[in-house]
Short mmCIF file of C-alpha atoms in Angstrom, two decimals:
data_model
loop_
_atom_site.label_atom_id
_atom_site.label_comp_id
_atom_site.label_asym_id
_atom_site.label_seq_id
_atom_site.Cartn_x
_atom_site.Cartn_y
_atom_site.Cartn_z
CA MET A 12 118.21 49.15 -14.40
CA GLU A 13 117.28 52.50 -15.41
CA LYS A 14 119.52 55.06 -14.29
CA LEU A 15 117.40 58.10 -13.32
CA LEU A 16 120.99 60.30 -12.26
CA GLU A 17 125.11 59.69 -13.09
CA VAL A 18 126.88 62.51 -11.48
CA LYS A 19 130.45 62.76 -13.30
CA ASP A 20 133.07 63.81 -12.07
CA LEU A 21 131.98 66.55 -9.67
CA GLN A 22 134.13 69.34 -8.06
CA ILE A 23 132.91 72.00 -5.64
CA SER A 24 135.02 74.48 -3.45
CA PHE A 25 134.14 77.49 -2.07
CA GLN A 26 136.48 80.95 -1.64
CA THR A 27 137.22 81.75 1.70
CA TYR A 28 139.75 84.06 3.21
CA GLY A 29 141.99 80.72 3.84
CA GLY A 30 141.38 79.94 0.52
CA ASP A 31 139.65 77.78 -1.75
CA VAL A 32 138.17 74.80 -0.34
CA GLN A 33 137.64 71.95 -2.82
CA ALA A 34 135.53 70.90 -0.92
CA VAL A 35 133.77 68.41 -3.35
CA ARG A 36 136.86 66.86 -5.21
CA GLY A 37 135.12 64.29 -8.77
CA VAL A 38 133.36 62.13 -6.73
CA SER A 39 131.63 60.32 -9.59
CA PHE A 40 127.73 57.94 -8.78
CA ASP A 41 125.38 56.63 -10.78
CA VAL A 42 121.07 56.46 -8.81
CA PHE A 43 118.67 53.48 -10.58
CA LYS A 44 115.44 54.32 -10.32
CA GLY A 45 113.26 52.78 -7.43
CA GLU A 46 116.64 52.04 -5.57
CA THR A 47 118.42 53.81 -2.15
CA LEU A 48 121.87 54.92 -2.55
CA ALA A 49 123.64 55.42 0.84
CA ILE A 50 126.58 58.57 1.83
CA VAL A 51 127.97 57.63 4.41
CA GLY A 52 131.69 59.61 6.04
CA GLU A 53 132.62 61.72 8.60
CA SER A 54 130.90 65.18 8.47
CA GLY A 55 133.53 67.28 5.73
CA SER A 56 133.54 64.53 3.30
CA GLY A 57 131.59 66.31 0.77
CA LYS A 58 127.82 64.11 1.75
CA SER A 59 125.94 66.82 2.28
CA VAL A 60 127.71 69.66 -0.50
CA THR A 61 127.03 66.50 -2.89
CA ALA A 62 123.91 66.21 -2.39
CA GLN A 63 122.70 70.01 -1.91
CA SER A 64 124.37 70.77 -5.92
CA LEU A 65 122.26 67.84 -7.57
CA MET A 66 119.32 70.29 -6.53
CA LYS A 67 121.84 73.21 -7.69
CA LEU A 68 120.89 75.28 -4.34
CA ILE A 69 124.75 75.54 -2.85
CA PRO A 70 125.09 79.32 -2.84
CA MET A 71 126.57 80.73 -5.46
CA PRO A 72 129.07 82.86 -4.08
CA PRO A 73 130.86 80.76 -2.41
CA GLY A 74 129.57 77.67 -3.61
CA LYS A 75 131.11 76.98 -7.36
CA ILE A 76 131.25 74.04 -8.89
CA ILE A 77 133.33 73.99 -11.19
CA GLY A 78 133.19 71.25 -12.71
CA GLY A 79 131.80 67.74 -13.71
CA GLN A 80 128.27 66.83 -14.38
CA ILE A 81 125.11 65.80 -12.96
CA LEU A 82 122.39 64.45 -15.13
CA PHE A 83 118.98 63.95 -13.94
CA GLU A 84 117.21 61.70 -17.03
CA GLY A 85 119.71 62.63 -18.83
CA GLU A 86 119.85 65.73 -18.84
CA ASP A 87 122.93 68.92 -17.02
CA ILE A 88 121.83 70.09 -13.96
CA VAL A 89 124.45 72.00 -13.64
CA THR A 90 123.52 74.08 -16.95
CA LYS A 91 120.58 74.41 -15.32
CA THR A 92 119.47 78.65 -14.73
CA GLU A 93 117.66 79.37 -11.32
CA LYS A 94 114.52 79.62 -12.97
CA GLU A 95 114.35 76.46 -14.98
CA MET A 96 115.11 74.13 -11.28
CA GLU A 97 112.67 76.32 -10.37
CA HIS A 98 110.31 73.17 -12.34
CA ILE A 99 112.88 70.98 -11.12
CA ARG A 100 113.42 71.00 -7.28
CA GLY A 101 110.16 69.76 -5.32
CA LYS A 102 108.78 68.51 -8.95
CA GLU A 103 111.31 65.92 -9.82
CA ILE A 104 113.94 66.24 -6.89
CA SER A 105 112.85 67.11 -3.13
CA MET A 106 114.99 66.42 -0.14
CA ILE A 107 114.14 66.27 3.57
CA PHE A 108 116.84 68.79 5.43
CA GLN A 109 118.33 67.64 8.90
CA ASP A 110 115.88 70.02 11.27
CA PRO A 111 113.39 69.71 10.44
CA MET A 112 112.19 72.80 12.89
CA THR A 113 114.66 75.04 10.51
CA SER A 114 113.01 74.06 7.71
CA LEU A 115 109.68 74.80 8.27
CA ASN A 116 108.18 78.15 8.33
CA PRO A 117 107.37 78.67 12.13
CA THR A 118 104.50 81.05 10.61
CA MET A 119 102.81 79.05 8.24
CA ARG A 120 100.19 76.00 9.14
CA VAL A 121 101.56 73.31 8.63
CA GLY A 122 98.55 72.50 5.49
CA LYS A 123 99.61 75.61 3.70
CA GLN A 124 102.91 75.01 3.21
CA ILE A 125 102.16 71.73 2.09
CA ALA A 126 99.06 73.44 -0.11
CA GLU A 127 102.30 75.29 -1.23
CA VAL A 128 103.79 72.73 -3.24
CA LEU A 129 100.68 70.91 -4.74
CA ILE A 130 99.40 74.40 -5.98
CA LYS A 131 103.12 75.97 -7.87
CA HIS A 132 104.29 72.20 -9.48
CA GLN A 133 101.10 70.44 -10.09
CA ASN A 134 98.17 74.11 -10.70
CA MET A 135 95.95 72.51 -8.02
CA PRO A 136 93.19 74.25 -6.89
CA LYS A 137 93.57 75.72 -3.46
CA ALA A 138 90.13 73.71 -2.26
CA ASP A 139 91.99 70.69 -4.31
CA ALA A 140 95.78 71.05 -2.73
CA LYS A 141 94.48 71.26 1.20
CA LYS A 142 91.92 67.91 0.79
CA ARG A 143 95.33 66.70 -0.65
CA ALA A 144 96.74 68.19 2.19
CA VAL A 145 94.84 66.40 4.94
CA GLU A 146 95.40 63.41 2.71
CA LEU A 147 99.66 63.26 2.97
CA LEU A 148 100.02 63.44 6.69
CA HIS A 149 97.37 60.73 7.49
CA GLN A 150 99.65 59.25 4.81
CA VAL A 151 102.93 59.77 6.52
CA GLY A 152 100.94 58.90 9.57
CA ILE A 153 100.07 61.58 11.02
CA PRO A 154 97.12 61.80 13.82
CA MET A 155 93.79 63.06 13.56
CA PRO A 156 95.09 65.32 10.74
CA GLU A 157 92.32 67.16 10.13
CA THR A 158 93.14 69.44 13.19
CA ARG A 159 97.04 68.46 12.87
CA VAL A 160 96.06 70.21 9.03
CA LYS A 161 95.36 73.78 11.23
CA GLN A 162 98.03 73.23 13.11
CA TYR A 163 101.43 75.36 13.49
CA PRO A 164 105.27 73.45 13.36
CA HIS A 165 105.92 74.43 17.33
CA GLU A 166 103.27 72.80 18.13
CA PHE A 167 104.05 68.67 16.41
CA SER A 168 107.26 67.18 18.33
CA GLY A 169 109.92 66.59 16.47
CA GLY A 170 108.87 63.17 14.88
CA MET A 171 105.57 65.16 13.50
CA ARG A 172 108.06 67.14 11.94
CA GLN A 173 110.31 65.24 10.42
CA ARG A 174 106.57 63.37 9.22
CA VAL A 175 105.46 66.76 8.14
CA MET A 176 108.62 67.79 5.99
CA ILE A 177 107.83 63.67 4.05
CA ALA A 178 104.57 64.88 3.38
CA ILE A 179 105.89 68.21 1.80
CA ALA A 180 108.88 66.38 -0.12
CA LEU A 181 106.27 63.69 -1.23
CA ALA A 182 103.71 66.04 -2.41
CA ALA A 183 104.31 66.22 -5.75
CA ASN A 184 105.25 62.43 -6.47
CA PRO A 185 108.80 63.45 -7.07
CA LYS A 186 112.10 60.60 -8.92
CA LEU A 187 114.18 61.76 -6.95
CA LEU A 188 114.62 62.42 -2.76
CA ILE A 189 116.90 63.03 -0.93
CA ALA A 190 117.96 62.40 2.60
CA ASP A 191 120.00 64.58 3.87
CA GLU A 192 120.25 62.92 7.94
CA PRO A 193 117.23 62.95 8.37
CA THR A 194 116.68 60.48 11.58
CA THR A 195 120.15 62.28 13.36
CA ALA A 196 117.45 64.51 15.33
CA LEU A 197 115.49 61.61 16.75
CA ASP A 198 115.60 59.58 19.92
CA VAL A 199 115.77 55.95 18.12
CA THR A 200 112.74 54.99 18.76
CA ILE A 201 111.97 57.77 16.68
CA GLN A 202 114.05 57.23 14.27
CA ALA A 203 112.77 53.09 13.50
CA GLN A 204 109.26 55.02 12.70
CA ILE A 205 110.41 57.60 10.65
CA LEU A 206 112.48 54.80 8.31
CA GLU A 207 110.06 51.94 8.11
CA LEU A 208 107.36 55.33 6.95
CA MET A 209 110.06 55.71 4.11
CA LYS A 210 110.23 52.96 3.25
CA LYS A 211 106.75 52.58 2.73
CA LEU A 212 106.25 55.60 0.88
CA GLN A 213 109.32 54.10 -1.30
CA LYS A 214 108.03 50.78 -2.27
CA GLN A 215 104.33 52.60 -2.94
CA THR A 216 106.02 55.20 -5.07
CA ASN A 217 108.56 53.50 -7.08
CA THR A 218 110.90 56.73 -5.30
CA SER A 219 114.36 56.80 -5.47
CA ILE A 220 116.81 57.95 -2.82
CA ILE A 221 119.75 59.48 -1.59
CA PHE A 222 120.45 59.33 2.16
CA ILE A 223 122.83 61.23 3.67
CA THR A 224 123.84 59.53 6.75
CA HIS A 225 126.75 58.49 9.11
CA ASP A 226 124.75 56.04 10.69
CA LEU A 227 126.12 52.60 9.61
CA GLY A 228 123.31 50.76 11.76
CA VAL A 229 120.42 53.82 9.13
CA VAL A 230 122.77 52.52 5.72
CA ALA A 231 121.98 48.85 7.31
CA ASN A 232 118.53 48.96 7.10
CA VAL A 233 118.26 51.67 4.15
CA ALA A 234 119.87 51.18 1.82
CA ASP A 235 120.72 49.35 -1.53
CA ARG A 236 123.66 50.48 -2.39
CA VAL A 237 126.47 52.43 -0.66
CA ALA A 238 128.78 55.15 -1.38
CA VAL A 239 132.08 55.55 0.62
CA MET A 240 132.87 59.26 1.31
CA TYR A 241 135.79 60.32 1.89
CA ALA A 242 137.86 64.51 2.09
CA GLY A 243 135.50 65.65 -0.57
CA LYS A 244 135.72 61.43 -2.81
CA ILE A 245 134.42 59.07 -2.83
CA VAL A 246 136.85 56.06 -2.09
CA GLU A 247 134.47 52.80 -1.61
CA THR A 248 131.53 51.64 -3.98
CA GLY A 249 128.74 49.07 -3.39
CA THR A 250 125.98 46.96 -2.36
CA VAL A 251 124.90 46.93 1.38
CA ASP A 252 126.34 43.06 1.70
CA GLU A 253 129.40 44.49 0.35
CA ILE A 254 130.45 47.66 2.31
CA PHE A 255 129.41 44.92 5.90
CA TYR A 256 130.41 41.80 4.71
CA ASP A 257 133.70 42.48 2.52
CA PRO A 258 135.17 46.01 3.05
CA ARG A 259 138.29 46.43 1.58
CA HIS A 260 139.17 50.47 2.04
CA PRO A 261 141.29 50.91 5.77
CA TYR A 262 138.64 54.08 5.65
CA THR A 263 136.19 51.91 5.60
CA TRP A 264 137.60 49.10 7.86
CA GLY A 265 137.65 52.56 10.17
CA LEU A 266 133.87 53.45 10.18
CA LEU A 267 132.72 49.76 10.78
CA ALA A 268 135.21 49.35 13.84
CA SER A 269 134.08 52.33 15.49
CA MET A 270 130.29 51.80 15.70
CA PRO A 271 128.70 50.51 18.81
CA SER A 272 128.88 47.12 19.91
CA LEU A 273 126.46 45.67 21.98
CA GLU A 274 128.10 42.75 22.11
CA SER A 275 129.63 42.98 25.93
CA SER A 276 132.57 40.58 24.74
CA ASP A 277 133.76 44.03 22.33
CA HIS A 278 136.67 46.06 23.05
CA GLY A 279 135.88 47.76 26.23
CA GLU A 280 136.54 51.34 23.95
CA LEU A 281 135.01 53.13 21.50
CA ALA A 282 137.33 52.22 18.77
CA ALA A 283 138.09 55.60 16.34
CA ILE A 284 140.13 56.45 13.47
CA PRO A 285 143.17 58.11 14.95
CA GLY A 286 144.19 61.98 13.38
CA THR A 287 142.03 64.53 11.51
CA PRO A 288 140.58 64.92 8.32
CA PRO A 289 142.81 66.54 6.05
CA ASP A 290 142.56 70.51 5.07
CA LEU A 291 141.11 70.81 2.42
CA THR A 292 142.16 73.96 1.19
CA ASN A 293 145.19 72.38 -0.13
CA PRO A 294 144.50 68.37 0.33
CA PRO A 295 147.43 66.86 0.41
CA GLN A 296 149.24 64.34 -2.51
CA GLY A 297 148.49 60.91 -3.11
CA ASP A 298 146.15 59.40 -1.16
CA ALA A 299 144.02 61.70 1.43
CA PHE A 300 143.91 59.32 3.45
CA ALA A 301 146.86 57.73 4.19
CA PRO A 302 148.84 59.84 7.45
CA ARG A 303 144.88 59.35 9.59
CA ASN A 304 145.59 54.68 7.72
CA GLN A 305 148.01 51.88 9.95
CA TYR A 306 147.90 50.18 6.66
CA SER A 307 149.80 53.13 3.96
CA LEU A 308 151.75 51.99 1.31
CA ALA A 309 154.39 54.72 -0.02
CA ILE A 310 153.32 55.22 -3.20
CA ASP A 311 150.42 56.39 -1.03
CA PHE A 312 151.87 59.75 0.19
CA VAL A 313 152.90 60.77 -3.41
CA LYS A 314 150.34 58.96 -5.41
CA GLU A 315 145.93 58.66 -6.18
CA PRO A 316 145.54 55.36 -6.40
CA PRO A 317 143.41 55.10 -9.04
CA ILE A 318 139.91 53.06 -8.56
CA TYR A 319 140.24 48.98 -8.09
CA GLN A 320 136.82 46.45 -9.74
CA ILE A 321 135.70 44.11 -6.86
CA SER A 322 132.40 43.30 -8.78
CA GLU A 323 130.61 43.94 -11.34
CA THR A 324 128.84 46.92 -8.07
CA HIS A 325 131.86 46.93 -6.01
CA PHE A 326 134.77 49.67 -6.75
CA VAL A 327 137.63 50.57 -4.32
CA ARG A 328 140.46 53.16 -4.93
CA SER A 329 142.65 52.12 -2.90
CA TRP A 330 147.08 51.14 -3.22
CA LEU A 331 146.29 48.07 -0.86
CA LEU A 332 144.39 45.99 -3.89
CA HIS A 333 147.08 46.89 -6.39
CA PRO A 334 148.38 43.68 -7.82
CA ASN A 335 152.06 44.57 -6.23
CA ALA A 336 150.01 45.74 -3.29
CA PRO A 337 151.30 43.43 0.16
CA LYS A 338 148.58 41.36 1.33
CA VAL A 339 146.35 43.20 4.27
CA GLU A 340 143.58 41.58 6.54
CA PRO A 341 140.65 43.80 8.24
CA PRO A 342 140.93 44.72 11.58
CA GLU A 343 140.44 42.17 14.18
CA ILE A 344 137.73 43.60 15.37
CA VAL A 345 135.94 44.27 11.79
CA LYS A 346 136.66 40.38 10.48
CA LYS A 347 134.40 39.51 14.23
CA ARG A 348 131.61 41.47 12.97
CA MET A 349 131.76 40.99 9.65
CA ARG A 350 131.38 37.00 11.23
CA LYS A 351 129.11 37.65 13.39
CA LEU A 352 126.45 39.33 11.53
CA PRO A 353 123.19 39.95 11.95
CA SER A 354 125.31 39.79 16.29
CA SER A 355 126.91 44.37 15.30
CA PHE A 356 124.70 45.57 12.55
CA GLU A 357 121.24 43.62 12.85
CA GLN A 358 121.48 44.29 16.53
CA ALA A 359 121.36 47.44 15.80
CA ILE A 360 118.89 47.93 13.49
CA LEU A 361 116.25 45.70 15.75
CA VAL A 362 117.25 48.50 18.67
CA LYS A 363 115.99 51.35 16.30
CA GLU A 364 113.31 49.57 15.20
CA ALA A 365 112.20 47.99 18.63
#
C-alpha cells in the first residue's frame, strides 16, 4: 500500500507557569491511502494534540513543535507557513471535531458554511456551490436538504449537526480526514449511524481516515489498524485483529479489560487501570506506565523500553518482550474476552448498530 502520511519522531510541548508540558514525546506512525487508523488512549495521552498538529492547529504559543517531521505526500507540514497551510486545510486534510455546535458558526446558514469550502478550495461559482451544498447534505443523509440548507445550526439535532460537519469536511474531497472523537457526544443509535455513514463515504471517496477515540467498540467497527497511545508515546501498534486477539502491552490489556461487557458472567465491577497518568511537565524515567503496571520489571523504572516487532504490522514498546523477561500472560478477563470474540467486542458493536 502507498503511504499518504508519515509522522516521524514528533515532539510537541506547551509552555505553562508550572513548566513545559511534554504532550507528545517522539510519536511515529504511518497512514496508507484508503485506510482507517485509530489512535486510542486515555484522556491526556496526547491523541488530540497529535491529530491537531497534522494541520498545524495547535496555538503557538503556548504550543510548540520541538522536533520531528509530518510528511504528507512527501512534504513536511512542520515547515509550512500559515499561508501555505491555508491551501492544505480543508482541501488536502480535513477535520471533524468532537462537538459540532462549537465548530459550526451559529450565525451562518449551514448551506453557506459548506459553500465557503467549495468557493475557497475549488474556485466554484456561488450558484454552483449552493447546489453542491444541497447535494452534500443529501449525501450525508439529511432529509429535505433543499430546505435544511437554509437553516442555522441550532435548528439541527446533535446527530444532524455532526452530519453537517462531515459534509463540510468532505466538501473539497480531501485525501486525509481526521475525526477527533466525532461520536462521543452522541447516543449509541446516532453513533452507529455516523460510523456507518463515514465507512460508506470512505468507500466512495477512498479517503484515508485517522480516528481519535477512547471507545474500543468504535475501533473494532471502523479501523484497519490501531495505535495505542500513553503519556505522549505510542506503546503498541497493530491491525485490529492483532490488538483485540493478541494484545501484548499491559496498557492495552488495561484498556481491553476496562471495556464494559454485556455478559453477566463478567466481574460485577467495571475493571479500571489503577493510578493516574504521569505529570508530563516532568515525565518519569524509564517506562511511563511502570507505576501503574502490575507486571513492571526493575528496568522499567530505569530505562525506556525499545520497540519490539511481533509481526510485519505489530509493534510493542515493552520490556516484557525482551528474551530474558519472565513470561507474563494477560489478565484472565482479557484472555476471556480474547477467546470469546465476538461475544464481547462485537456485541458492543451490535448495540451501536441497533
